[in-house]
Amino acid sequence: SSELTQDPAVSVALGQTVRITCQGDSLRSYYASWYQQKPGQAPVLVMFGKNKWPSGIPDRFSGSSSGNTAALTITGAQAEDEADYYCHSRDSSGDHLVFGGGTKLTVL
Amino acid sequence: QVQLVQSGAEVKKPGASVKVSCKASGYTFIGYYMHWVRQAPGQGLEWMGWINPNSGATNYAQKFQGRVTMTRDTSISTTYMELSRLRSDDTAVYYCAREEEEVGDTYDIWGQGTMVTVSS
């Protein structure tokens, strides 16, 4: 099991807001980054650091963190946002890195 | 443009080794750490380790210690990941990913992935 815990699946109605969470003790000390992965494709960075977007990522994606929980929020979800989302950060030792188990987002 | 191009798919027998390459272009190769991540079929992402292309220093996930070796050839801007004593559960897509320089621990560029199949 991963040191970063994500809900396996989340669904959202088209145009509505969804929050995908990631829990882990290391998140009290380190930022999480978030990756979107569509079937058959390499992951794509969508959020990192303290709410930073890579270029080309729409601003409907936002990030937040509180205590041991990091969250990726999609405001006004679109059909193309349907994908697997992974959080990523340091492990509890701080020496290595770890991914969350992933959340499958379905846009209804 | 900035890109990472990986070597092609491999089929190996249990107990063998595999070496996957990742050629960087469009940026200063020695300026960015390179990480390796794998994904078994239908499963999540798994961090394997990193290499500093400048110094050659490495840091491996505990799970792969003793079986994985990451190296680089600065003359051709290429990093390598070699996994030995392969088992069937090593069947996965292996990705190289460049560590973003501003914040760290973040991958802004990924290779296309290399499928490694371990089967007798």
PDB file of C-alpha atoms in Angstrom:
ATOM      1  CA  SER A   1       0.000   0.000   0.000  1.00  0.00           C
ATOM      2  CA  SER A   2       1.125   3.540  -0.748  1.00  0.00           C
ATOM      3  CA  GLU A   3       2.061   6.126   1.873  1.00  0.00           C
ATOM      4  CA  LEU A   4      -0.169   8.513  -0.051  1.00  0.00           C
ATOM      5  CA  THR A   5      -3.835   7.560  -0.007  1.00  0.00           C
ATOM      6  CA  GLN A   6      -6.319   8.499  -2.710  1.00  0.00           C
ATOM      7  CA  ASP A   7      -9.939   7.528  -3.288  1.00  0.00           C
ATOM      8  CA  PRO A   8      -9.958   4.934  -6.081  1.00  0.00           C
ATOM      9  CA  ALA A   9     -12.788   6.556  -8.017  1.00  0.00           C
ATOM     10  CA  VAL A  10     -14.684   9.830  -8.117  1.00  0.00           C
ATOM     11  CA  SER A  11     -17.387  11.067 -10.453  1.00  0.00           C
ATOM     12  CA  VAL A  12     -18.592  14.551 -11.347  1.00  0.00           C
ATOM     13  CA  ALA A  13     -21.360  15.929 -13.517  1.00  0.00           C
ATOM     14  CA  LEU A  14     -20.265  17.894 -16.555  1.00  0.00           C
ATOM     15  CA  GLY A  15     -19.590  21.497 -15.599  1.00  0.00           C
ATOM     16  CA  GLN A  16     -19.605  20.842 -11.871  1.00  0.00           C
ATOM     17  CA  THR A  17     -16.744  21.031  -9.384  1.00  0.00           C
ATOM     18  CA  VAL A  18     -14.812  18.036  -8.103  1.00  0.00           C
ATOM     19  CA  ARG A  19     -12.131  17.714  -5.447  1.00  0.00           C
ATOM     20  CA  ILE A  20      -9.624  14.860  -5.569  1.00  0.00           C
ATOM     21  CA  THR A  21      -7.752  14.321  -2.329  1.00  0.00           C
ATOM     22  CA  CYS A  22      -4.456  12.772  -1.283  1.00  0.00           C
ATOM     23  CA  GLN A  23      -3.612  11.970   2.334  1.00  0.00           C
ATOM     24  CA  GLY A  24      -0.251  11.224   3.887  1.00  0.00           C
ATOM     25  CA  ASP A  25       1.909  12.267   6.812  1.00  0.00           C
ATOM     26  CA  SER A  26       4.644  13.557   4.519  1.00  0.00           C
ATOM     27  CA  LEU A  27       2.234  16.151   3.135  1.00  0.00           C
ATOM     28  CA  ARG A  28       2.604  18.089   6.384  1.00  0.00           C
ATOM     29  CA  SER A  29       6.154  18.879   5.260  1.00  0.00           C
ATOM     30  CA  TYR A  30       6.231  18.547   1.466  1.00  0.00           C
ATOM     31  CA  TYR A  31       4.137  19.748  -1.444  1.00  0.00           C
ATOM     32  CA  ALA A  32       2.289  17.306  -3.638  1.00  0.00           C
ATOM     33  CA  SER A  33       2.364  17.362  -7.406  1.00  0.00           C
ATOM     34  CA  TRP A  34      -0.519  16.067  -9.490  1.00  0.00           C
ATOM     35  CA  TYR A  35      -0.508  14.122 -12.750  1.00  0.00           C
ATOM     36  CA  GLN A  36      -3.283  13.369 -15.193  1.00  0.00           C
ATOM     37  CA  GLN A  37      -3.049  10.164 -17.186  1.00  0.00           C
ATOM     38  CA  LYS A  38      -5.336   9.113 -20.010  1.00  0.00           C
ATOM     39  CA  PRO A  39      -5.407   5.533 -21.343  1.00  0.00           C
ATOM     40  CA  GLY A  40      -2.342   4.591 -23.313  1.00  0.00           C
ATOM     41  CA  GLN A  41      -0.587   7.891 -22.630  1.00  0.00           C
ATOM     42  CA  ALA A  42       2.231   9.068 -20.408  1.00  0.00           C
ATOM     43  CA  PRO A  43       1.242  11.106 -17.348  1.00  0.00           C
ATOM     44  CA  VAL A  44       0.986  14.873 -17.670  1.00  0.00           C
ATOM     45  CA  LEU A  45       1.810  17.330 -14.873  1.00  0.00           C
ATOM     46  CA  VAL A  46      -1.240  19.453 -13.998  1.00  0.00           C
ATOM     47  CA  MET A  47      -0.341  21.038 -10.646  1.00  0.00           C
ATOM     48  CA  PHE A  48       2.750  21.385  -8.481  1.00  0.00           C
ATOM     49  CA  GLY A  49       4.268  23.330  -5.619  1.00  0.00           C
ATOM     50  CA  LYS A  50       2.050  25.869  -3.947  1.00  0.00           C
ATOM     51  CA  ASN A  51      -0.740  25.951  -6.535  1.00  0.00           C
ATOM     52  CA  LYS A  52       1.442  26.292  -9.649  1.00  0.00           C
ATOM     53  CA  TRP A  53       0.256  25.397 -13.133  1.00  0.00           C
ATOM     54  CA  PRO A  54       2.514  24.200 -15.924  1.00  0.00           C
ATOM     55  CA  SER A  55       1.973  26.155 -19.107  1.00  0.00           C
ATOM     56  CA  GLY A  56      -0.924  24.845 -21.148  1.00  0.00           C
ATOM     57  CA  ILE A  57      -2.933  23.565 -18.201  1.00  0.00           C
ATOM     58  CA  PRO A  58      -6.304  25.332 -17.918  1.00  0.00           C
ATOM     59  CA  ASP A  59      -6.959  27.418 -14.827  1.00  0.00           C
ATOM     60  CA  ARG A  60      -9.996  25.326 -13.918  1.00  0.00           C
ATOM     61  CA  PHE A  61      -7.389  23.137 -12.171  1.00  0.00           C
ATOM     62  CA  SER A  62      -6.275  24.344  -8.746  1.00  0.00           C
ATOM     63  CA  GLY A  63      -4.388  22.882  -5.816  1.00  0.00           C
ATOM     64  CA  SER A  64      -4.544  23.225  -2.071  1.00  0.00           C
ATOM     65  CA  SER A  65      -3.069  21.691   1.023  1.00  0.00           C
ATOM     66  CA  SER A  66      -3.997  21.517   4.691  1.00  0.00           C
ATOM     67  CA  GLY A  67      -2.386  19.360   7.322  1.00  0.00           C
ATOM     68  CA  ASN A  68      -1.848  15.884   5.919  1.00  0.00           C
ATOM     69  CA  THR A  69      -4.150  16.364   2.930  1.00  0.00           C
ATOM     70  CA  ALA A  70      -3.476  17.768  -0.506  1.00  0.00           C
ATOM     71  CA  ALA A  71      -6.271  18.347  -2.966  1.00  0.00           C
ATOM     72  CA  LEU A  72      -6.702  18.928  -6.676  1.00  0.00           C
ATOM     73  CA  THR A  73      -9.885  20.789  -7.551  1.00  0.00           C
ATOM     74  CA  ILE A  74     -11.389  20.983 -11.014  1.00  0.00           C
ATOM     75  CA  THR A  75     -13.893  23.825 -11.257  1.00  0.00           C
ATOM     76  CA  GLY A  76     -16.282  23.264 -14.150  1.00  0.00           C
ATOM     77  CA  ALA A  77     -15.177  19.771 -15.145  1.00  0.00           C
ATOM     78  CA  GLN A  78     -15.065  19.046 -18.852  1.00  0.00           C
ATOM     79  CA  ALA A  79     -15.393  15.748 -20.681  1.00  0.00           C
ATOM     80  CA  GLU A  80     -11.696  15.834 -21.523  1.00  0.00           C
ATOM     81  CA  ASP A  81     -10.840  15.861 -17.811  1.00  0.00           C
ATOM     82  CA  GLU A  82     -11.932  12.233 -17.512  1.00  0.00           C
ATOM     83  CA  ALA A  83      -8.703  10.443 -16.609  1.00  0.00           C
ATOM     84  CA  ASP A  84      -6.689   8.899 -13.805  1.00  0.00           C
ATOM     85  CA  TYR A  85      -5.130  11.387 -11.397  1.00  0.00           C
ATOM     86  CA  TYR A  86      -2.075  10.662  -9.271  1.00  0.00           C
ATOM     87  CA  CYS A  87      -0.595  12.645  -6.428  1.00  0.00           C
ATOM     88  CA  HIS A  88       3.157  12.482  -5.805  1.00  0.00           C
ATOM     89  CA  SER A  89       5.391  13.604  -2.984  1.00  0.00           C
ATOM     90  CA  ARG A  90       8.078  12.467  -0.585  1.00  0.00           C
ATOM     91  CA  ASP A  91       7.609   9.409   1.609  1.00  0.00           C
ATOM     92  CA  SER A  92       7.513   9.636   5.399  1.00  0.00           C
ATOM     93  CA  SER A  93      11.314   9.383   5.624  1.00  0.00           C
ATOM     94  CA  GLY A  94      11.733  12.291   3.231  1.00  0.00           C
ATOM     95  CA  ASP A  95      14.468  10.399   1.391  1.00  0.00           C
ATOM     96  CA  HIS A  96      12.404   8.853  -1.353  1.00  0.00           C
ATOM     97  CA  LEU A  97       9.402   9.675  -3.474  1.00  0.00           C
ATOM     98  CA  VAL A  98       6.071   7.961  -3.737  1.00  0.00           C
ATOM     99  CA  PHE A  99       2.867   8.121  -5.775  1.00  0.00           C
ATOM    100  CA  GLY A 100      -0.641   7.821  -4.473  1.00  0.00           C
ATOM    101  CA  GLY A 101      -2.666   4.882  -5.714  1.00  0.00           C
ATOM    102  CA  GLY A 102      -4.525   7.044  -8.212  1.00  0.00           C
ATOM    103  CA  THR A 103      -8.091   8.287  -8.586  1.00  0.00           C
ATOM    104  CA  LYS A 104     -10.187   7.451 -11.629  1.00  0.00           C
ATOM    105  CA  LEU A 105     -12.291  10.497 -12.478  1.00  0.00           C
ATOM    106  CA  THR A 106     -15.484   9.949 -14.432  1.00  0.00           C
ATOM    107  CA  VAL A 107     -17.272  12.954 -15.942  1.00  0.00           C
ATOM    108  CA  LEU A 108     -20.980  12.194 -16.253  1.00  0.00           C
TER     109      LEU A 108
ATOM    110  CA  GLN B   1      11.600  21.194 -28.430  1.00  0.00           C
ATOM    111  CA  VAL B   2      12.270  19.594 -25.060  1.00  0.00           C
ATOM    112  CA  GLN B   3      11.710  15.876 -25.268  1.00  0.00           C
ATOM    113  CA  LEU B   4      12.702  12.502 -23.914  1.00  0.00           C
ATOM    114  CA  VAL B   5      12.785   9.595 -26.336  1.00  0.00           C
ATOM    115  CA  GLN B   6      12.976   6.089 -24.927  1.00  0.00           C
ATOM    116  CA  SER B   7      14.129   2.841 -26.462  1.00  0.00           C
ATOM    117  CA  GLY B   8      11.714   0.299 -27.849  1.00  0.00           C
ATOM    118  CA  ALA B   9       9.735  -2.506 -26.289  1.00  0.00           C
ATOM    119  CA  GLU B  10      11.549  -5.488 -24.802  1.00  0.00           C
ATOM    120  CA  VAL B  11      10.607  -9.094 -24.120  1.00  0.00           C
ATOM    121  CA  LYS B  12      12.744 -10.882 -21.548  1.00  0.00           C
ATOM    122  CA  LYS B  13      12.785 -14.214 -19.781  1.00  0.00           C
ATOM    123  CA  PRO B  14      12.613 -14.467 -15.991  1.00  0.00           C
ATOM    124  CA  GLY B  15      16.029 -14.025 -14.443  1.00  0.00           C
ATOM    125  CA  ALA B  16      17.363 -11.915 -17.303  1.00  0.00           C
ATOM    126  CA  SER B  17      18.200  -8.198 -17.250  1.00  0.00           C
ATOM    127  CA  VAL B  18      16.813  -5.306 -19.258  1.00  0.00           C
ATOM    128  CA  LYS B  19      18.380  -1.931 -20.020  1.00  0.00           C
ATOM    129  CA  VAL B  20      16.118   0.925 -21.113  1.00  0.00           C
ATOM    130  CA  SER B  21      17.509   4.143 -22.533  1.00  0.00           C
ATOM    131  CA  CYS B  22      16.144   7.682 -22.421  1.00  0.00           C
ATOM    132  CA  LYS B  23      17.637  10.266 -24.783  1.00  0.00           C
ATOM    133  CA  ALA B  24      17.121  13.917 -23.886  1.00  0.00           C
ATOM    134  CA  SER B  25      17.045  16.801 -26.328  1.00  0.00           C
ATOM    135  CA  GLY B  26      16.174  20.482 -26.335  1.00  0.00           C
ATOM    136  CA  TYR B  27      17.691  21.368 -22.960  1.00  0.00           C
ATOM    137  CA  THR B  28      20.911  21.177 -20.945  1.00  0.00           C
ATOM    138  CA  PHE B  29      21.091  17.490 -20.089  1.00  0.00           C
ATOM    139  CA  ILE B  30      23.262  17.795 -16.991  1.00  0.00           C
ATOM    140  CA  GLY B  31      21.075  20.499 -15.477  1.00  0.00           C
ATOM    141  CA  TYR B  32      18.117  18.328 -14.506  1.00  0.00           C
ATOM    142  CA  TYR B  33      17.742  15.165 -12.461  1.00  0.00           C
ATOM    143  CA  MET B  34      16.148  12.230 -14.264  1.00  0.00           C
ATOM    144  CA  HIS B  35      13.713   9.892 -12.549  1.00  0.00           C
ATOM    145  CA  TRP B  36      12.365   6.508 -13.548  1.00  0.00           C
ATOM    146  CA  VAL B  37       8.772   5.474 -12.929  1.00  0.00           C
ATOM    147  CA  ARG B  38       7.026   2.266 -13.879  1.00  0.00           C
ATOM    148  CA  GLN B  39       3.417   1.188 -14.320  1.00  0.00           C
ATOM    149  CA  ALA B  40       2.292  -2.429 -14.362  1.00  0.00           C
ATOM    150  CA  PRO B  41      -0.705  -3.232 -16.570  1.00  0.00           C
ATOM    151  CA  GLY B  42      -3.856  -1.781 -15.048  1.00  0.00           C
ATOM    152  CA  GLN B  43      -1.961  -0.522 -12.019  1.00  0.00           C
ATOM    153  CA  GLY B  44      -0.727   2.807 -10.673  1.00  0.00           C
ATOM    154  CA  LEU B  45       2.545   4.656 -11.004  1.00  0.00           C
ATOM    155  CA  GLU B  46       5.564   3.477  -9.037  1.00  0.00           C
ATOM    156  CA  TRP B  47       8.679   5.582  -8.402  1.00  0.00           C
ATOM    157  CA  MET B  48      11.921   3.663  -8.952  1.00  0.00           C
ATOM    158  CA  GLY B  49      14.645   6.240  -8.362  1.00  0.00           C
ATOM    159  CA  TRP B  50      16.646   9.108  -9.798  1.00  0.00           C
ATOM    160  CA  ILE B  51      20.022   9.915 -11.255  1.00  0.00           C
ATOM    161  CA  ASN B  52      21.845  13.221 -11.252  1.00  0.00           C
ATOM    162  CA  PRO B  53      23.208  13.370 -14.807  1.00  0.00           C
ATOM    163  CA  ASN B  54      25.886  15.839 -13.762  1.00  0.00           C
ATOM    164  CA  SER B  55      27.514  13.815 -10.990  1.00  0.00           C
ATOM    165  CA  GLY B  56      26.124  10.355 -11.660  1.00  0.00           C
ATOM    166  CA  ALA B  57      24.770  10.150  -8.112  1.00  0.00           C
ATOM    167  CA  THR B  58      21.732   7.939  -7.709  1.00  0.00           C
ATOM    168  CA  ASN B  59      18.921   7.330  -5.237  1.00  0.00           C
ATOM    169  CA  TYR B  60      16.866   4.174  -5.557  1.00  0.00           C
ATOM    170  CA  ALA B  61      13.558   3.145  -4.023  1.00  0.00           C
ATOM    171  CA  GLN B  62      14.041   0.566  -1.293  1.00  0.00           C
ATOM    172  CA  LYS B  63      12.054  -1.983  -3.269  1.00  0.00           C
ATOM    173  CA  PHE B  64      14.553  -1.955  -6.135  1.00  0.00           C
ATOM    174  CA  GLN B  65      17.811  -1.673  -4.185  1.00  0.00           C
ATOM    175  CA  GLY B  66      20.252  -4.287  -5.445  1.00  0.00           C
ATOM    176  CA  ARG B  67      18.356  -4.890  -8.678  1.00  0.00           C
ATOM    177  CA  VAL B  68      18.298  -1.508 -10.385  1.00  0.00           C
ATOM    178  CA  THR B  69      21.166   0.525 -11.784  1.00  0.00           C
ATOM    179  CA  MET B  70      20.769   3.976 -13.292  1.00  0.00           C
ATOM    180  CA  THR B  71      23.600   5.398 -15.365  1.00  0.00           C
ATOM    181  CA  ARG B  72      24.152   8.155 -17.865  1.00  0.00           C
ATOM    182  CA  ASP B  73      26.275   9.042 -20.872  1.00  0.00           C
ATOM    183  CA  THR B  74      26.645  12.810 -20.999  1.00  0.00           C
ATOM    184  CA  SER B  75      28.247  12.689 -24.464  1.00  0.00           C
ATOM    185  CA  ILE B  76      24.938  11.587 -25.954  1.00  0.00           C
ATOM    186  CA  SER B  77      22.537  13.092 -23.387  1.00  0.00           C
ATOM    187  CA  THR B  78      21.185   9.686 -22.465  1.00  0.00           C
ATOM    188  CA  THR B  79      20.258   8.040 -19.195  1.00  0.00           C
ATOM    189  CA  TYR B  80      19.810   4.304 -18.709  1.00  0.00           C
ATOM    190  CA  MET B  81      17.841   2.175 -16.300  1.00  0.00           C
ATOM    191  CA  GLU B  82      18.906  -1.453 -15.949  1.00  0.00           C
ATOM    192  CA  LEU B  83      16.797  -3.897 -13.962  1.00  0.00           C
ATOM    193  CA  SER B  84      18.222  -7.328 -13.228  1.00  0.00           C
ATOM    194  CA  ARG B  85      16.848 -10.689 -12.059  1.00  0.00           C
ATOM    195  CA  LEU B  86      13.591  -9.972 -13.815  1.00  0.00           C
ATOM    196  CA  ARG B  87      10.347 -11.546 -12.578  1.00  0.00           C
ATOM    197  CA  SER B  88       6.943 -11.717 -14.177  1.00  0.00           C
ATOM    198  CA  ASP B  89       5.715  -8.906 -11.943  1.00  0.00           C
ATOM    199  CA  ASP B  90       8.322  -6.606 -13.483  1.00  0.00           C
ATOM    200  CA  THR B  91       6.164  -6.567 -16.604  1.00  0.00           C
ATOM    201  CA  ALA B  92       5.323  -2.882 -16.932  1.00  0.00           C
ATOM    202  CA  VAL B  93       5.710   0.311 -18.893  1.00  0.00           C
ATOM    203  CA  TYR B  94       8.865   2.090 -17.766  1.00  0.00           C
ATOM    204  CA  TYR B  95       9.016   5.872 -18.030  1.00  0.00           C
ATOM    205  CA  CYS B  96      11.841   8.338 -17.646  1.00  0.00           C
ATOM    206  CA  ALA B  97      10.787  11.754 -16.387  1.00  0.00           C
ATOM    207  CA  ARG B  98      12.693  15.015 -16.033  1.00  0.00           C
ATOM    208  CA  GLU B  99      12.606  16.706 -12.654  1.00  0.00           C
ATOM    209  CA  GLU B 100      11.329  20.257 -12.854  1.00  0.00           C
ATOM    210  CA  GLU B 101      13.905  22.744 -11.589  1.00  0.00           C
ATOM    211  CA  GLU B 102      11.811  25.409  -9.854  1.00  0.00           C
ATOM    212  CA  VAL B 103      10.176  23.356  -7.114  1.00  0.00           C
ATOM    213  CA  GLY B 104      11.723  19.909  -7.413  1.00  0.00           C
ATOM    214  CA  ASP B 105      10.144  16.487  -6.843  1.00  0.00           C
ATOM    215  CA  THR B 106       7.995  17.200  -9.884  1.00  0.00           C
ATOM    216  CA  TYR B 107       8.184  15.875 -13.426  1.00  0.00           C
ATOM    217  CA  ASP B 108       7.533  18.335 -16.205  1.00  0.00           C
ATOM    218  CA  ILE B 109       8.634  16.185 -19.155  1.00  0.00           C
ATOM    219  CA  TRP B 110       8.030  12.455 -19.595  1.00  0.00           C
ATOM    220  CA  GLY B 111       9.321   9.947 -22.074  1.00  0.00           C
ATOM    221  CA  GLN B 112       6.837   8.010 -24.168  1.00  0.00           C
ATOM    222  CA  GLY B 113       7.328   4.859 -22.110  1.00  0.00           C
ATOM    223  CA  THR B 114       8.949   1.506 -22.826  1.00  0.00           C
ATOM    224  CA  MET B 115       6.983  -1.704 -22.449  1.00  0.00           C
ATOM    225  CA  VAL B 116       8.983  -4.474 -20.822  1.00  0.00           C
ATOM    226  CA  THR B 117       7.384  -7.917 -20.863  1.00  0.00           C
ATOM    227  CA  VAL B 118       8.821 -10.685 -18.706  1.00  0.00           C
ATOM    228  CA  SER B 119       7.620 -14.083 -19.807  1.00  0.00           C
ATOM    229  CA  SER B 120       8.987 -17.572 -20.126  1.00  0.00           C
TER     230      SER B 120
END
